[in-house]
Coordinates of C-alpha atoms and ligand atoms in Angstrom, one line a residue:
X1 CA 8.6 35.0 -11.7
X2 CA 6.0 32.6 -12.1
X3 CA 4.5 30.0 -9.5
X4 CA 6.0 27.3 -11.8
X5 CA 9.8 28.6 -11.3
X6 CA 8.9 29.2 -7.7
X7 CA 8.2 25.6 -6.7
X8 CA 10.8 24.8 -8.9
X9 CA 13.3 26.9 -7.4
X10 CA 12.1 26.5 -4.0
X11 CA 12.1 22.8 -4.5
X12 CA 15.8 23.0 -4.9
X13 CA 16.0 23.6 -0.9
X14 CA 15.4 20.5 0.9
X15 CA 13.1 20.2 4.2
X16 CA 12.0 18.0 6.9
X17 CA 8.1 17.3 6.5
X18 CA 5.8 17.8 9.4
X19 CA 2.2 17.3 10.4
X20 CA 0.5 20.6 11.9
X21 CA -2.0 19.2 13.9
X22 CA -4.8 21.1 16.1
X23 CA -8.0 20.2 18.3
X24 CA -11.3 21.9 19.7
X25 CA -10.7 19.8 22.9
X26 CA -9.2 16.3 24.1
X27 CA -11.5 14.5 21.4
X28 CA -10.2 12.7 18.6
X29 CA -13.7 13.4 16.4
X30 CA -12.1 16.8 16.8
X31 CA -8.6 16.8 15.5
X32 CA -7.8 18.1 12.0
X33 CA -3.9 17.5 10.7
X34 CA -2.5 18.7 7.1
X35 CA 1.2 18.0 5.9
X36 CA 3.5 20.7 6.0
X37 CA 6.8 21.4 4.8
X38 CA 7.1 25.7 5.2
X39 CA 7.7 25.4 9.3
X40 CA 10.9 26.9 10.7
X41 CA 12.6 27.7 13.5
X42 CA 12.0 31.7 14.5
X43 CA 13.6 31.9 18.2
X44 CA 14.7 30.0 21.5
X45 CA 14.0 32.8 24.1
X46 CA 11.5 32.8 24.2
X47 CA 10.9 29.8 22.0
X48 CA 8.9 30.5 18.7
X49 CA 8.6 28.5 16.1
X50 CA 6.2 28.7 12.7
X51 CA 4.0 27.3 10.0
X52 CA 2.9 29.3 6.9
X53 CA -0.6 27.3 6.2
X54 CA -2.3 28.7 2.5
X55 CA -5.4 30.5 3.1
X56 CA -7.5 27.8 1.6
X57 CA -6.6 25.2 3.4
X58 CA -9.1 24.2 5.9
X59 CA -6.2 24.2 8.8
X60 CA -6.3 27.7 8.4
X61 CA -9.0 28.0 10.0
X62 CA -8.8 25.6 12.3
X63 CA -6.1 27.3 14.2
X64 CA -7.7 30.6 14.5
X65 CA -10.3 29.0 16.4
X66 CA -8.3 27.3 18.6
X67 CA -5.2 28.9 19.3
X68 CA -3.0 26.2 19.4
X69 CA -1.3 24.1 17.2
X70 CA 1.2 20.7 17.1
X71 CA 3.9 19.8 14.6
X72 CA 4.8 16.3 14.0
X73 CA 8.3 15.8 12.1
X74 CA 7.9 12.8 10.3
X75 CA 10.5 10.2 10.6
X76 CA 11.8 8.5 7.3
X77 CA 8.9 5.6 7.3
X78 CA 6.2 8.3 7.6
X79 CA 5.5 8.5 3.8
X80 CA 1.9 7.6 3.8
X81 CA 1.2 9.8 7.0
X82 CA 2.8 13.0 5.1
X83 CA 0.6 11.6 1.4
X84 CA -2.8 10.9 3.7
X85 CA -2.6 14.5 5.3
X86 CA -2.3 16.0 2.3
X87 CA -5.1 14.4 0.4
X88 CA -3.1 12.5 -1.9
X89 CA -3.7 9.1 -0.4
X90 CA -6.2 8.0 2.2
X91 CA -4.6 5.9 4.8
X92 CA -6.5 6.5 8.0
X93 CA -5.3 3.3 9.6
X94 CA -2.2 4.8 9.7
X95 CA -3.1 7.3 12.2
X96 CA -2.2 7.4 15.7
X97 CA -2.3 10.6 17.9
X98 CA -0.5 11.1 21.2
X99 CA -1.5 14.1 23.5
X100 CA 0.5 16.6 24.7
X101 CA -0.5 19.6 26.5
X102 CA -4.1 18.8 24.9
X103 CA -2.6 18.9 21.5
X104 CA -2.5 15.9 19.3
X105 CA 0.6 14.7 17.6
X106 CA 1.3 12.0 15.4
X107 CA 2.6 8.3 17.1
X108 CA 5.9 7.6 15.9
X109 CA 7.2 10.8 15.0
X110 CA 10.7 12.1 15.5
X111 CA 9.7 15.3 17.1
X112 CA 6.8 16.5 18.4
X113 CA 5.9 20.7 19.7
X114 CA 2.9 21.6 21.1
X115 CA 2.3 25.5 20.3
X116 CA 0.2 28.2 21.3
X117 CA -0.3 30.8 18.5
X118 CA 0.9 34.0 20.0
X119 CA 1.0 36.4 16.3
X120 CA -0.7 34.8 12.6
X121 CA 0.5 37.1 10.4
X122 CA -1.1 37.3 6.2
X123 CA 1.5 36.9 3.7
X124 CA 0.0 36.9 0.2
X125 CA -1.9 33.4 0.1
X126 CA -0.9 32.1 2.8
X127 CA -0.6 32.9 6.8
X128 CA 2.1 32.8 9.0
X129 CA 0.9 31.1 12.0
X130 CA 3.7 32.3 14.6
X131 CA 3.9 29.7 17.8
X132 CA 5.1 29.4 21.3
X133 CA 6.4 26.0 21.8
X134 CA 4.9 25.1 25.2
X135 CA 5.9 21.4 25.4
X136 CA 8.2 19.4 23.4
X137 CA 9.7 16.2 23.2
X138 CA 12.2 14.2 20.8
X139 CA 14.0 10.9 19.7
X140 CA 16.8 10.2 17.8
X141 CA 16.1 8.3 13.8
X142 CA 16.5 8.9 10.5
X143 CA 14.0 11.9 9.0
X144 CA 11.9 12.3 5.8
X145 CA 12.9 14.8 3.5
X146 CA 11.3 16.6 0.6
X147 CA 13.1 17.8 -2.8
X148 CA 12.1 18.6 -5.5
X149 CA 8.9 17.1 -5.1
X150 CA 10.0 13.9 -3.8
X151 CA 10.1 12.1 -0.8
X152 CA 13.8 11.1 0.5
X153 CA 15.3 9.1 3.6
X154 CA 18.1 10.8 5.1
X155 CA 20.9 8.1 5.8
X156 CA 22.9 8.9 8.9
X157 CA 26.2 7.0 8.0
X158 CA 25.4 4.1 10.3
X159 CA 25.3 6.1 13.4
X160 CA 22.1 6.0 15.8
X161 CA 23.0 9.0 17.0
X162 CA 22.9 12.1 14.9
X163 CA 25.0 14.4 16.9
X164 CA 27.9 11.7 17.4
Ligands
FAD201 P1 -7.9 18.5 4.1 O1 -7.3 18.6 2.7 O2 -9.3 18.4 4.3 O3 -7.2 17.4 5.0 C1 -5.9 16.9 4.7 C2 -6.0 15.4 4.8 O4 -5.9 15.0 6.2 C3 -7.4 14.8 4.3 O5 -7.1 13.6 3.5 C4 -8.0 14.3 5.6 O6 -8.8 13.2 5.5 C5 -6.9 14.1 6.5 N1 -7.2 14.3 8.0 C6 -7.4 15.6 8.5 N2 -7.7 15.4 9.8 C7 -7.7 14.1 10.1 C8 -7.9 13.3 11.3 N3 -8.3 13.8 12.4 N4 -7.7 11.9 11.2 C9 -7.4 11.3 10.0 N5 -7.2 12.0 8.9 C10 -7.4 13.4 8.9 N6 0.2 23.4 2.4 C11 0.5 24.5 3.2 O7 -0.5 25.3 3.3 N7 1.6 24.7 3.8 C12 2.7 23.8 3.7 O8 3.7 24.1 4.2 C13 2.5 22.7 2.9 N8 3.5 21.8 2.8 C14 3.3 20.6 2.1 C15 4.4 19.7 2.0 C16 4.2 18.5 1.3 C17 5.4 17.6 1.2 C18 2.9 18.2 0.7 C19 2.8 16.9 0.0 C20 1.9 19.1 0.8 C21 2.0 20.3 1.5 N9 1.0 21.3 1.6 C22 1.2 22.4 2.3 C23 -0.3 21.0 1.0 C24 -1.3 20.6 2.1 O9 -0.8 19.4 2.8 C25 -2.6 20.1 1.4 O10 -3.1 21.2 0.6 C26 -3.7 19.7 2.4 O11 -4.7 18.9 1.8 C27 -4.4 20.9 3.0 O12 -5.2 20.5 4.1 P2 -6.6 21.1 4.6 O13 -6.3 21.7 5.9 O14 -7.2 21.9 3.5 O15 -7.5 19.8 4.9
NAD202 P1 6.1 21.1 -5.5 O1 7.0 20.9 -6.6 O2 4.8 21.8 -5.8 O3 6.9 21.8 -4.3 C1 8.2 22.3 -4.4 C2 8.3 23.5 -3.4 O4 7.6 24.6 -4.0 C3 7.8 23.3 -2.0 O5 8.7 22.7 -1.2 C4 7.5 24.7 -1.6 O6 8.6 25.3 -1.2 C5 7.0 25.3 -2.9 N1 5.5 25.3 -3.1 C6 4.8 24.4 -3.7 N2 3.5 24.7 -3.7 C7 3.4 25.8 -3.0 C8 2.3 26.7 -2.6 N3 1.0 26.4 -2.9 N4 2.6 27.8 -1.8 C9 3.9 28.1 -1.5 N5 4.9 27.3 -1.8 C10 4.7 26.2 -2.6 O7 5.8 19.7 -4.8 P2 4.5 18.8 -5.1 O8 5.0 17.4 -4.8 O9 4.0 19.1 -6.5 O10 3.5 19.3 -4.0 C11 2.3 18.5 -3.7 C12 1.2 19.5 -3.3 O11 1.5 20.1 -2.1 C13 1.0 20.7 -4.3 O12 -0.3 20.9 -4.4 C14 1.8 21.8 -3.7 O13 1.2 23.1 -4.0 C15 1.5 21.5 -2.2 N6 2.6 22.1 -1.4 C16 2.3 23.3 -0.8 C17 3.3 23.9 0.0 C18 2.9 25.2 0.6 O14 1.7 25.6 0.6 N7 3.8 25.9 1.3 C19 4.5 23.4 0.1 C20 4.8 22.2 -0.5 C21 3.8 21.5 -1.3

């Protein structure tokens, strides 16, 4: 199995996209985000949530120094956002942040957690950062999805809201 027929494989399963976002303190200078597609649901009692962030990237870091963590799911207009926080375009207009629980998450998102790491767990080159959803809060719209390398909208049939 090579890392080629991985992402090809894996690419095969489509996701959401999220921004993992973390802070030192209630300081914007101090905020680092990075786009993130490998974040899953782990539990609802108590609720745990997680993000496998590759040992390289400077995020990594980031949350092991401050314990805490936000995930922003991007809504289907969020293109740039996901391409700026992962280095492939620089947008930095773009960027909002909203606080929550003194985590900052991304203005205009459909969903946004604010996480204390309670287990980070190494898994070949990446970590599994495992979090406690402290806060969270959401709004209906249509998500952005990645497959196979590409960015999709998710059309809802017309309806406004998902569940109906
Ligand atoms: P950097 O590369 O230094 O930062 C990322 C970008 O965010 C830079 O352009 C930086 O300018 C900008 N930025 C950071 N903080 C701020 C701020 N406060 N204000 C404004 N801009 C800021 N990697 C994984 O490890 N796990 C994944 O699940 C994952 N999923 C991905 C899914 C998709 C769809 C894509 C496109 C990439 C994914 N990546 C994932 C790759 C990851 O997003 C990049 O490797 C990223 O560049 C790593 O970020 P970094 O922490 O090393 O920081
Ligand atoms: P891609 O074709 O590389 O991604 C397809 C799928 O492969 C992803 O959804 C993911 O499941 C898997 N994958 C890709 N790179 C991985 C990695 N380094 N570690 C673990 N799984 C990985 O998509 P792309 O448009 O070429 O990606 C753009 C950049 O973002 C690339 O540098 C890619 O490595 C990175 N990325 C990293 C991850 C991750 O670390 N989990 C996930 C997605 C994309």
């Amino acid at each position: 199995v090579t890392p080629l027929h991985m992402r090809k494989a894996l690419g095969r399963f489509a996701s959401g996209v999220t921004i993992v976002t973390t802070a030192e303190c209630e300081d914007e200078a101090s905020v680092h985000g990075m786009t993130a597609n490998a974040f899953t649901s782990v539990s609802l009692d108590p609720p745990l949530v997680l993000v496998s962030i590759a040992n390289r990237a400077r995020m990594n870091e980031r949350i092991r120094e401050t314990g805490r963590y936000g995930v922003s799911i991007l809504a289907g207009d969020q293109e740039p956002l996901s391409l700026h926080f992962a280095g492939a375009a620089h947008q930095p207009d773009l960027v909002r942040f909203v606080w929550r629980k003194g985590v900052p998450l991304l203005e205009g998102a459909l969903v946004h957690l604010a996480c204390t790491v309670v287990d980070s767990h190494p898994a070949g080159d990446h970590t599994l950062h495992v979090g406690r959803v402290e806060r969270l809060w959401y709004d209906d719209g249509h998500p952005l999805v990645f497959y196979t390398g590409t960015f999709r909208s998710l059309e809802l049939q017309g309806r406004d809201d998902p569940w109906g």
